[in-house]
mmCIF file with all atom_site columns, C-alpha atoms in Angstrom:
data_model
loop_
_atom_site.group_PDB
_atom_site.id
_atom_site.type_symbol
_atom_site.label_atom_id
_atom_site.label_alt_id
_atom_site.label_comp_id
_atom_site.label_asym_id
_atom_site.label_entity_id
_atom_site.label_seq_id
_atom_site.pdbx_PDB_ins_code
_atom_site.Cartn_x
_atom_site.Cartn_y
_atom_site.Cartn_z
_atom_site.occupancy
_atom_site.B_iso_or_equiv
_atom_site.pdbx_formal_charge
_atom_site.auth_seq_id
_atom_site.auth_comp_id
_atom_site.auth_asym_id
_atom_site.auth_atom_id
_atom_site.pdbx_PDB_model_num
ATOM 1   C CA . MET A 1 1   ? -55.314 -56.649 -63.210 1.00 84.00 ? 1259 MET A CA 1
ATOM 2   C CA . ALA A 1 2   ? -53.753 -53.901 -65.360 1.00 82.00 ? 1260 ALA A CA 1
ATOM 3   C CA . LEU A 1 3   ? -56.930 -53.642 -67.436 1.00 84.00 ? 1261 LEU A CA 1
ATOM 4   C CA . ILE A 1 4   ? -59.090 -53.344 -64.321 1.00 90.00 ? 1262 ILE A CA 1
ATOM 5   C CA . ILE A 1 5   ? -56.852 -50.576 -62.987 1.00 92.00 ? 1263 ILE A CA 1
ATOM 6   C CA . CYS A 1 6   ? -57.035 -48.676 -66.291 1.00 92.00 ? 1264 CYS A CA 1
ATOM 7   C CA . GLU A 1 7   ? -60.830 -49.033 -66.461 1.00 92.00 ? 1265 GLU A CA 1
ATOM 8   C CA . ALA A 1 8   ? -61.221 -47.907 -62.842 1.00 89.00 ? 1266 ALA A CA 1
ATOM 9   C CA . ASN A 1 9   ? -59.004 -44.892 -63.498 1.00 87.00 ? 1267 ASN A CA 1
ATOM 10  C CA . ALA A 1 10  ? -61.033 -43.925 -66.567 1.00 88.00 ? 1268 ALA A CA 1
ATOM 11  C CA . GLN A 1 11  ? -64.217 -44.041 -64.458 1.00 89.00 ? 1269 GLN A CA 1
ATOM 12  C CA . PHE A 1 12  ? -62.518 -42.025 -61.728 1.00 82.00 ? 1270 PHE A CA 1
ATOM 13  C CA . GLN A 1 13  ? -61.446 -39.358 -64.202 1.00 85.00 ? 1271 GLN A CA 1
ATOM 14  C CA . GLN A 1 14  ? -65.042 -39.109 -65.468 1.00 86.00 ? 1272 GLN A CA 1
ATOM 15  C CA . ARG A 1 15  ? -66.427 -38.233 -62.018 1.00 82.00 ? 1273 ARG A CA 1
ATOM 16  C CA . VAL A 1 16  ? -63.741 -35.995 -60.504 1.00 80.00 ? 1274 VAL A CA 1
ATOM 17  C CA . GLU A 1 17  ? -63.300 -32.304 -61.016 1.00 79.00 ? 1275 GLU A CA 1
ATOM 18  C CA . PRO A 1 18  ? -59.637 -31.618 -61.888 1.00 77.00 ? 1276 PRO A CA 1
ATOM 19  C CA . GLU A 1 19  ? -59.622 -28.250 -60.104 1.00 77.00 ? 1277 GLU A CA 1
ATOM 20  C CA . THR A 1 20  ? -60.449 -30.002 -56.808 1.00 74.00 ? 1278 THR A CA 1
ATOM 21  C CA . MET A 1 21  ? -57.704 -32.614 -57.018 1.00 72.00 ? 1279 MET A CA 1
ATOM 22  C CA . PRO A 1 22  ? -55.170 -32.511 -54.188 1.00 71.00 ? 1280 PRO A CA 1
ATOM 23  C CA . VAL A 1 23  ? -52.051 -31.278 -55.976 1.00 71.00 ? 1281 VAL A CA 1
ATOM 24  C CA . LYS A 1 24  ? -50.617 -28.989 -53.303 1.00 73.00 ? 1282 LYS A CA 1
ATOM 25  C CA . ARG A 1 25  ? -48.982 -30.604 -50.285 1.00 74.00 ? 1283 ARG A CA 1
ATOM 26  C CA . GLN A 1 26  ? -50.234 -29.428 -46.948 1.00 77.00 ? 1284 GLN A CA 1
ATOM 27  C CA . PRO A 1 27  ? -48.824 -30.136 -43.493 1.00 80.00 ? 1285 PRO A CA 1
ATOM 28  C CA . CYS A 1 28  ? -50.676 -33.041 -41.943 1.00 83.00 ? 1286 CYS A CA 1
ATOM 29  C CA . PRO A 1 29  ? -50.719 -33.313 -38.158 1.00 93.00 ? 1287 PRO A CA 1
ATOM 30  C CA . ASN A 1 30  ? -52.266 -36.776 -37.852 1.00 93.00 ? 1288 ASN A CA 1
ATOM 31  C CA . ALA A 1 31  ? -51.394 -40.231 -39.093 1.00 93.00 ? 1289 ALA A CA 1
ATOM 32  C CA . ILE A 1 32  ? -52.546 -43.767 -38.599 1.00 92.00 ? 1290 ILE A CA 1
ATOM 33  C CA . VAL A 1 33  ? -50.372 -46.786 -39.089 1.00 94.00 ? 1291 VAL A CA 1
ATOM 34  C CA . THR A 1 34  ? -52.515 -49.741 -39.985 1.00 91.00 ? 1292 THR A CA 1
ATOM 35  C CA . CYS A 1 35  ? -52.369 -52.996 -41.851 1.00 89.00 ? 1293 CYS A CA 1
ATOM 36  C CA . MET A 1 36  ? -52.094 -53.051 -45.623 1.00 87.00 ? 1294 MET A CA 1
ATOM 37  C CA . ASP A 1 37  ? -54.908 -55.603 -45.579 1.00 83.00 ? 1295 ASP A CA 1
ATOM 38  C CA . PRO A 1 38  ? -58.246 -54.377 -46.974 1.00 76.00 ? 1296 PRO A CA 1
ATOM 39  C CA . TRP A 1 39  ? -59.994 -55.659 -43.809 1.00 73.00 ? 1297 TRP A CA 1
ATOM 40  C CA . ILE A 1 40  ? -59.258 -52.324 -42.176 1.00 75.00 ? 1298 ILE A CA 1
ATOM 41  C CA . ASN A 1 41  ? -61.969 -49.775 -42.838 1.00 75.00 ? 1299 ASN A CA 1
ATOM 42  C CA . VAL A 1 42  ? -60.469 -46.438 -41.816 1.00 79.00 ? 1300 VAL A CA 1
ATOM 43  C CA . GLU A 1 43  ? -63.971 -44.979 -41.529 1.00 79.00 ? 1301 GLU A CA 1
ATOM 44  C CA . THR A 1 44  ? -64.118 -46.771 -38.161 1.00 76.00 ? 1302 THR A CA 1
ATOM 45  C CA . ALA A 1 45  ? -61.686 -44.103 -36.960 1.00 79.00 ? 1303 ALA A CA 1
ATOM 46  C CA . GLY A 1 46  ? -63.597 -41.257 -38.643 1.00 79.00 ? 1304 GLY A CA 1
ATOM 47  C CA . ILE A 1 47  ? -61.334 -41.104 -41.678 1.00 81.00 ? 1305 ILE A CA 1
ATOM 48  C CA . ARG A 1 48  ? -62.813 -40.512 -45.105 1.00 78.00 ? 1306 ARG A CA 1
ATOM 49  C CA . PRO A 1 49  ? -59.813 -39.644 -47.253 1.00 75.00 ? 1307 PRO A CA 1
ATOM 50  C CA . PHE A 1 50  ? -61.601 -38.324 -50.356 1.00 76.00 ? 1308 PHE A CA 1
ATOM 51  C CA . ASN A 1 51  ? -65.091 -37.405 -51.432 1.00 76.00 ? 1309 ASN A CA 1
ATOM 52  C CA . ALA A 1 52  ? -66.642 -38.491 -54.747 1.00 75.00 ? 1310 ALA A CA 1
ATOM 53  C CA . LYS A 1 53  ? -65.169 -35.458 -56.536 1.00 74.00 ? 1311 LYS A CA 1
ATOM 54  C CA . GLY A 1 54  ? -61.640 -36.405 -55.456 1.00 74.00 ? 1312 GLY A CA 1
ATOM 55  C CA . GLU A 1 55  ? -61.292 -33.656 -52.844 1.00 75.00 ? 1313 GLU A CA 1
ATOM 56  C CA . ILE A 1 56  ? -59.378 -34.413 -49.649 1.00 74.00 ? 1314 ILE A CA 1
ATOM 57  C CA . GLN A 1 57  ? -61.737 -34.741 -46.707 1.00 76.00 ? 1315 GLN A CA 1
ATOM 58  C CA . SER A 1 58  ? -59.290 -35.845 -44.049 1.00 77.00 ? 1316 SER A CA 1
ATOM 59  C CA . GLN A 1 59  ? -56.287 -34.410 -42.281 1.00 81.00 ? 1317 GLN A CA 1
ATOM 60  C CA . VAL A 1 60  ? -55.059 -37.918 -41.511 1.00 87.00 ? 1318 VAL A CA 1
ATOM 61  C CA . ARG A 1 61  ? -52.345 -39.712 -43.459 1.00 88.00 ? 1319 ARG A CA 1
ATOM 62  C CA . THR A 1 62  ? -52.675 -43.479 -43.639 1.00 89.00 ? 1320 THR A CA 1
ATOM 63  C CA . ILE A 1 63  ? -49.574 -45.682 -43.628 1.00 91.00 ? 1321 ILE A CA 1
ATOM 64  C CA . GLY A 1 64  ? -50.415 -49.267 -44.584 1.00 90.00 ? 1322 GLY A CA 1
ATOM 65  C CA . THR A 1 65  ? -47.872 -51.906 -43.602 1.00 91.00 ? 1323 THR A CA 1
ATOM 66  C CA . LEU A 1 66  ? -47.708 -55.613 -42.838 1.00 89.00 ? 1324 LEU A CA 1
ATOM 67  C CA . GLY A 1 67  ? -49.541 -56.084 -39.547 1.00 90.00 ? 1325 GLY A CA 1
ATOM 68  C CA . GLY A 1 68  ? -49.809 -52.376 -38.872 1.00 91.00 ? 1326 GLY A CA 1
ATOM 69  C CA . MET A 1 69  ? -46.163 -52.091 -37.861 1.00 91.00 ? 1327 MET A CA 1
ATOM 70  C CA . GLY A 1 70  ? -44.631 -48.627 -38.033 1.00 91.00 ? 1328 GLY A CA 1
ATOM 71  C CA . ASP A 1 71  ? -42.386 -48.220 -41.053 1.00 90.00 ? 1329 ASP A CA 1
ATOM 72  C CA . SER A 1 72  ? -39.433 -46.150 -39.829 1.00 92.00 ? 1330 SER A CA 1
ATOM 73  C CA . ARG A 1 73  ? -38.878 -44.389 -43.149 1.00 94.00 ? 1331 ARG A CA 1
ATOM 74  C CA . SER A 1 74  ? -42.518 -43.362 -43.532 1.00 94.00 ? 1332 SER A CA 1
ATOM 75  C CA . LEU A 1 75  ? -42.727 -42.174 -39.944 1.00 95.00 ? 1333 LEU A CA 1
ATOM 76  C CA . ALA A 1 76  ? -39.458 -40.231 -40.091 1.00 96.00 ? 1334 ALA A CA 1
ATOM 77  C CA . VAL A 1 77  ? -40.557 -38.341 -43.214 1.00 95.00 ? 1335 VAL A CA 1
ATOM 78  C CA . GLY A 1 78  ? -44.082 -37.909 -41.869 1.00 94.00 ? 1336 GLY A CA 1
ATOM 79  C CA . ILE A 1 79  ? -42.910 -36.501 -38.556 1.00 96.00 ? 1337 ILE A CA 1
ATOM 80  C CA . HIS A 1 80  ? -40.107 -34.309 -39.827 1.00 96.00 ? 1338 HIS A CA 1
ATOM 81  C CA . LEU A 1 81  ? -41.495 -33.202 -43.201 1.00 93.00 ? 1339 LEU A CA 1
ATOM 82  C CA . ALA A 1 82  ? -45.282 -33.678 -43.233 1.00 92.00 ? 1340 ALA A CA 1
ATOM 83  C CA . GLY A 1 83  ? -45.603 -32.461 -39.658 1.00 94.00 ? 1341 GLY A CA 1
ATOM 84  C CA . PHE A 1 84  ? -47.180 -35.409 -37.840 1.00 96.00 ? 1342 PHE A CA 1
ATOM 85  C CA . LYS A 1 85  ? -48.044 -34.474 -34.261 1.00 97.00 ? 1343 LYS A CA 1
ATOM 86  C CA . THR A 1 86  ? -50.053 -37.612 -33.474 1.00 96.00 ? 1344 THR A CA 1
ATOM 87  C CA . VAL A 1 87  ? -49.790 -41.200 -34.666 1.00 97.00 ? 1345 VAL A CA 1
ATOM 88  C CA . ALA A 1 88  ? -52.368 -43.890 -33.996 1.00 95.00 ? 1346 ALA A CA 1
ATOM 89  C CA . VAL A 1 89  ? -51.414 -47.524 -34.544 1.00 96.00 ? 1347 VAL A CA 1
ATOM 90  C CA . ILE A 1 90  ? -54.474 -49.563 -35.507 1.00 94.00 ? 1348 ILE A CA 1
ATOM 91  C CA . MET A 1 91  ? -54.146 -53.342 -35.597 1.00 94.00 ? 1349 MET A CA 1
ATOM 92  C CA . TYR A 1 92  ? -57.037 -55.769 -35.866 1.00 91.00 ? 1350 TYR A CA 1
ATOM 93  C CA . THR A 1 93  ? -58.355 -59.110 -34.733 1.00 90.00 ? 1351 THR A CA 1
ATOM 94  C CA . ASP A 1 94  ? -57.640 -62.113 -36.947 1.00 88.00 ? 1352 ASP A CA 1
ATOM 95  C CA . CYS A 1 95  ? -54.640 -60.369 -38.541 1.00 90.00 ? 1353 CYS A CA 1
ATOM 96  C CA . GLY A 1 96  ? -52.498 -62.149 -41.119 1.00 90.00 ? 1354 GLY A CA 1
ATOM 97  C CA . CYS A 1 97  ? -49.464 -61.535 -38.889 1.00 92.00 ? 1355 CYS A CA 1
ATOM 98  C CA . ALA A 1 98  ? -51.122 -63.677 -36.218 1.00 91.00 ? 1356 ALA A CA 1
ATOM 99  C CA . LEU A 1 99  ? -51.811 -66.315 -38.861 1.00 92.00 ? 1357 LEU A CA 1
ATOM 100 C CA . ALA A 1 100 ? -48.175 -66.065 -40.008 1.00 94.00 ? 1358 ALA A CA 1
ATOM 101 C CA . HIS A 1 101 ? -47.100 -66.749 -36.421 1.00 95.00 ? 1359 HIS A CA 1
ATOM 102 C CA . GLN A 1 102 ? -49.325 -69.846 -36.323 1.00 95.00 ? 1360 GLN A CA 1
ATOM 103 C CA . LYS A 1 103 ? -48.365 -71.036 -39.809 1.00 96.00 ? 1361 LYS A CA 1
ATOM 104 C CA . ILE A 1 104 ? -44.650 -70.229 -39.878 1.00 95.00 ? 1362 ILE A CA 1
ATOM 105 C CA . ASP A 1 105 ? -43.850 -73.804 -40.904 1.00 95.00 ? 1363 ASP A CA 1
ATOM 106 C CA . THR A 1 106 ? -46.157 -73.452 -43.919 1.00 96.00 ? 1364 THR A CA 1
ATOM 107 C CA . ILE A 1 107 ? -44.456 -70.194 -44.891 1.00 95.00 ? 1365 ILE A CA 1
ATOM 108 C CA . ILE A 1 108 ? -41.053 -71.877 -44.639 1.00 94.00 ? 1366 ILE A CA 1
ATOM 109 C CA . GLU A 1 109 ? -42.175 -74.866 -46.721 1.00 95.00 ? 1367 GLU A CA 1
ATOM 110 C CA . ASN A 1 110 ? -43.680 -72.577 -49.378 1.00 97.00 ? 1368 ASN A CA 1
ATOM 111 C CA . MET A 1 111 ? -40.459 -70.571 -49.512 1.00 94.00 ? 1369 MET A CA 1
ATOM 112 C CA . LYS A 1 112 ? -38.437 -73.752 -49.973 1.00 93.00 ? 1370 LYS A CA 1
ATOM 113 C CA . LYS A 1 113 ? -40.716 -74.827 -52.829 1.00 96.00 ? 1371 LYS A CA 1
ATOM 114 C CA . SER A 1 114 ? -40.975 -71.514 -54.661 1.00 97.00 ? 1372 SER A CA 1
ATOM 115 C CA . LEU A 1 115 ? -37.588 -69.838 -54.207 1.00 96.00 ? 1373 LEU A CA 1
ATOM 116 C CA . PRO A 1 116 ? -34.498 -70.744 -56.212 1.00 97.00 ? 1374 PRO A CA 1
ATOM 117 C CA . ALA A 1 117 ? -31.872 -72.490 -54.054 1.00 95.00 ? 1375 ALA A CA 1
ATOM 118 C CA . ILE A 1 118 ? -29.642 -69.412 -53.909 1.00 95.00 ? 1376 ILE A CA 1
ATOM 119 C CA . GLU A 1 119 ? -32.536 -67.248 -52.650 1.00 95.00 ? 1377 GLU A CA 1
ATOM 120 C CA . TRP A 1 120 ? -33.559 -69.881 -50.091 1.00 93.00 ? 1378 TRP A CA 1
ATOM 121 C CA . GLU A 1 121 ? -29.990 -69.888 -48.778 1.00 92.00 ? 1379 GLU A CA 1
ATOM 122 C CA . ALA A 1 122 ? -30.151 -66.091 -48.461 1.00 92.00 ? 1380 ALA A CA 1
ATOM 123 C CA . VAL A 1 123 ? -33.352 -66.411 -46.401 1.00 89.00 ? 1381 VAL A CA 1
ATOM 124 C CA . LYS A 1 124 ? -31.663 -68.949 -44.130 1.00 88.00 ? 1382 LYS A CA 1
ATOM 125 C CA . ARG A 1 125 ? -28.660 -66.634 -43.676 1.00 88.00 ? 1383 ARG A CA 1
ATOM 126 C CA . LEU A 1 126 ? -30.982 -63.755 -42.861 1.00 82.00 ? 1384 LEU A CA 1
ATOM 127 C CA . SER A 1 127 ? -32.783 -65.869 -40.279 1.00 82.00 ? 1385 SER A CA 1
ATOM 128 C CA . GLY A 1 128 ? -29.776 -67.572 -38.751 1.00 81.00 ? 1386 GLY A CA 1
ATOM 129 C CA . GLU A 1 129 ? -29.700 -70.854 -36.843 1.00 79.00 ? 1387 GLU A CA 1
ATOM 130 C CA . SER A 1 130 ? -33.204 -70.716 -35.401 1.00 89.00 ? 1388 SER A CA 1
ATOM 131 C CA . LEU A 1 131 ? -35.110 -70.282 -38.656 1.00 90.00 ? 1389 LEU A CA 1
ATOM 132 C CA . PRO A 1 132 ? -38.728 -70.407 -37.448 1.00 92.00 ? 1390 PRO A CA 1
ATOM 133 C CA . GLU A 1 133 ? -38.215 -68.148 -34.429 1.00 93.00 ? 1391 GLU A CA 1
ATOM 134 C CA . ASN A 1 134 ? -36.025 -65.645 -36.252 1.00 92.00 ? 1392 ASN A CA 1
ATOM 135 C CA . LEU A 1 135 ? -38.354 -65.532 -39.250 1.00 91.00 ? 1393 LEU A CA 1
ATOM 136 C CA . ILE A 1 136 ? -41.270 -64.831 -36.886 1.00 93.00 ? 1394 ILE A CA 1
ATOM 137 C CA . GLU A 1 137 ? -39.241 -61.998 -35.368 1.00 90.00 ? 1395 GLU A CA 1
ATOM 138 C CA . TRP A 1 138 ? -38.209 -60.629 -38.782 1.00 88.00 ? 1396 TRP A CA 1
ATOM 139 C CA . LEU A 1 139 ? -41.850 -60.681 -39.957 1.00 90.00 ? 1397 LEU A CA 1
ATOM 140 C CA . HIS A 1 140 ? -42.957 -59.100 -36.671 1.00 91.00 ? 1398 HIS A CA 1
ATOM 141 C CA . ALA A 1 141 ? -45.563 -61.862 -36.528 1.00 94.00 ? 1399 ALA A CA 1
ATOM 142 C CA . PHE A 1 142 ? -47.567 -61.937 -33.313 1.00 95.00 ? 1400 PHE A CA 1
ATOM 143 C CA . GLN A 1 143 ? -50.135 -63.998 -31.466 1.00 95.00 ? 1401 GLN A CA 1
ATOM 144 C CA . ASP A 1 144 ? -52.173 -61.292 -29.743 1.00 95.00 ? 1402 ASP A CA 1
ATOM 145 C CA . PRO A 1 145 ? -52.993 -57.984 -31.482 1.00 95.00 ? 1403 PRO A CA 1
ATOM 146 C CA . HIS A 1 146 ? -53.635 -56.244 -28.145 1.00 96.00 ? 1404 HIS A CA 1
ATOM 147 C CA . GLN A 1 147 ? -50.119 -57.037 -26.951 1.00 96.00 ? 1405 GLN A CA 1
ATOM 148 C CA . ALA A 1 148 ? -48.657 -56.314 -30.399 1.00 96.00 ? 1406 ALA A CA 1
ATOM 149 C CA . VAL A 1 149 ? -50.213 -52.844 -30.572 1.00 96.00 ? 1407 VAL A CA 1
ATOM 150 C CA . GLN A 1 150 ? -48.782 -51.995 -27.135 1.00 97.00 ? 1408 GLN A CA 1
ATOM 151 C CA . GLU A 1 151 ? -45.338 -53.162 -28.251 1.00 96.00 ? 1409 GLU A CA 1
ATOM 152 C CA . GLU A 1 152 ? -45.553 -51.180 -31.494 1.00 96.00 ? 1410 GLU A CA 1
ATOM 153 C CA . VAL A 1 153 ? -46.586 -47.974 -29.696 1.00 97.00 ? 1411 VAL A CA 1
ATOM 154 C CA . ALA A 1 154 ? -43.607 -48.445 -27.366 1.00 97.00 ? 1412 ALA A CA 1
ATOM 155 C CA . ALA A 1 155 ? -41.247 -49.098 -30.309 1.00 95.00 ? 1413 ALA A CA 1
ATOM 156 C CA . ILE A 1 156 ? -42.347 -45.936 -32.142 1.00 97.00 ? 1414 ILE A CA 1
ATOM 157 C CA . THR A 1 157 ? -42.119 -43.882 -28.950 1.00 96.00 ? 1415 THR A CA 1
ATOM 158 C CA . ARG A 1 158 ? -38.554 -44.963 -28.200 1.00 95.00 ? 1416 ARG A CA 1
ATOM 159 C CA . SER A 1 159 ? -37.320 -44.672 -31.789 1.00 95.00 ? 1417 SER A CA 1
ATOM 160 C CA . PRO A 1 160 ? -34.400 -42.239 -32.154 1.00 95.00 ? 1418 PRO A CA 1
ATOM 161 C CA . PHE A 1 161 ? -36.246 -40.123 -34.750 1.00 94.00 ? 1419 PHE A CA 1
ATOM 162 C CA . THR A 1 162 ? -39.367 -39.725 -32.587 1.00 96.00 ? 1420 THR A CA 1
ATOM 163 C CA . PRO A 1 163 ? -39.531 -36.428 -30.691 1.00 97.00 ? 1421 PRO A CA 1
ATOM 164 C CA . GLU A 1 164 ? -40.927 -36.443 -27.167 1.00 96.00 ? 1422 GLU A CA 1
ATOM 165 C CA . SER A 1 165 ? -43.756 -34.192 -28.343 1.00 97.00 ? 1423 SER A CA 1
ATOM 166 C CA . LEU A 1 166 ? -45.212 -36.858 -30.696 1.00 97.00 ? 1424 LEU A CA 1
ATOM 167 C CA . ALA A 1 167 ? -48.396 -38.366 -29.260 1.00 98.00 ? 1425 ALA A CA 1
ATOM 168 C CA . VAL A 1 168 ? -48.588 -42.094 -30.068 1.00 97.00 ? 1426 VAL A CA 1
ATOM 169 C CA . GLN A 1 169 ? -51.580 -44.257 -29.289 1.00 96.00 ? 1427 GLN A CA 1
ATOM 170 C CA . GLY A 1 170 ? -52.761 -47.745 -30.172 1.00 96.00 ? 1428 GLY A CA 1
ATOM 171 C CA . ARG A 1 171 ? -56.100 -49.328 -30.966 1.00 95.00 ? 1429 ARG A CA 1
ATOM 172 C CA . VAL A 1 172 ? -57.338 -52.777 -31.953 1.00 95.00 ? 1430 VAL A CA 1
ATOM 173 C CA . TYR A 1 173 ? -60.125 -53.004 -34.523 1.00 91.00 ? 1431 TYR A CA 1
ATOM 174 C CA . ASP A 1 174 ? -62.514 -55.899 -33.935 1.00 91.00 ? 1432 ASP A CA 1
ATOM 175 C CA . LEU A 1 175 ? -63.446 -57.250 -37.366 1.00 87.00 ? 1433 LEU A CA 1
ATOM 176 C CA . ALA A 1 176 ? -66.657 -58.875 -36.141 1.00 89.00 ? 1434 ALA A CA 1
ATOM 177 C CA . SER A 1 177 ? -68.137 -55.820 -34.427 1.00 90.00 ? 1435 SER A CA 1
ATOM 178 C CA . GLY A 1 178 ? -66.391 -52.873 -36.109 1.00 87.00 ? 1436 GLY A CA 1
ATOM 179 C CA . ARG A 1 179 ? -65.392 -51.617 -32.655 1.00 90.00 ? 1437 ARG A CA 1
ATOM 180 C CA . LEU A 1 180 ? -62.068 -49.933 -31.942 1.00 89.00 ? 1438 LEU A CA 1
ATOM 181 C CA . ASP A 1 181 ? -60.618 -50.837 -28.534 1.00 87.00 ? 1439 ASP A CA 1
#
């Protein structure tokens, strides 16, 4: 993997123009919170972060997290330093968080097998008595992305660091059609 990254960077450096590289921070009024999974194509929301020369084309910051859940630290800095005025939460159909909800027993068994005993005990302490249910909650695993996006928009809106002026919306990306609902 390291070699691939180095080769890709060398190719990138060959095609970009250093004077066009984004080295000066600018306020950014818009952000999307979406899954870290490569399934999400942000072009579906009109976002093309960079052109071939490496120049910024978008005034939208992208925050990639597990399941498209808002990361409090990223949002707090984005709102109060980068100047976010709007945040769109984009989740998608067939998300790994939905699969994690379905396969929580598999996750638990794999943890038992791969973690040292002391680490497994720490996971159990973190989860408490009801391991599967509490692990699902800790992972923010969900069954329905439409319901999950509504809950995430509500959670961001009621967060103590979120000003009333922040516009928060949610969308679900359909993998099969490329449609945003």
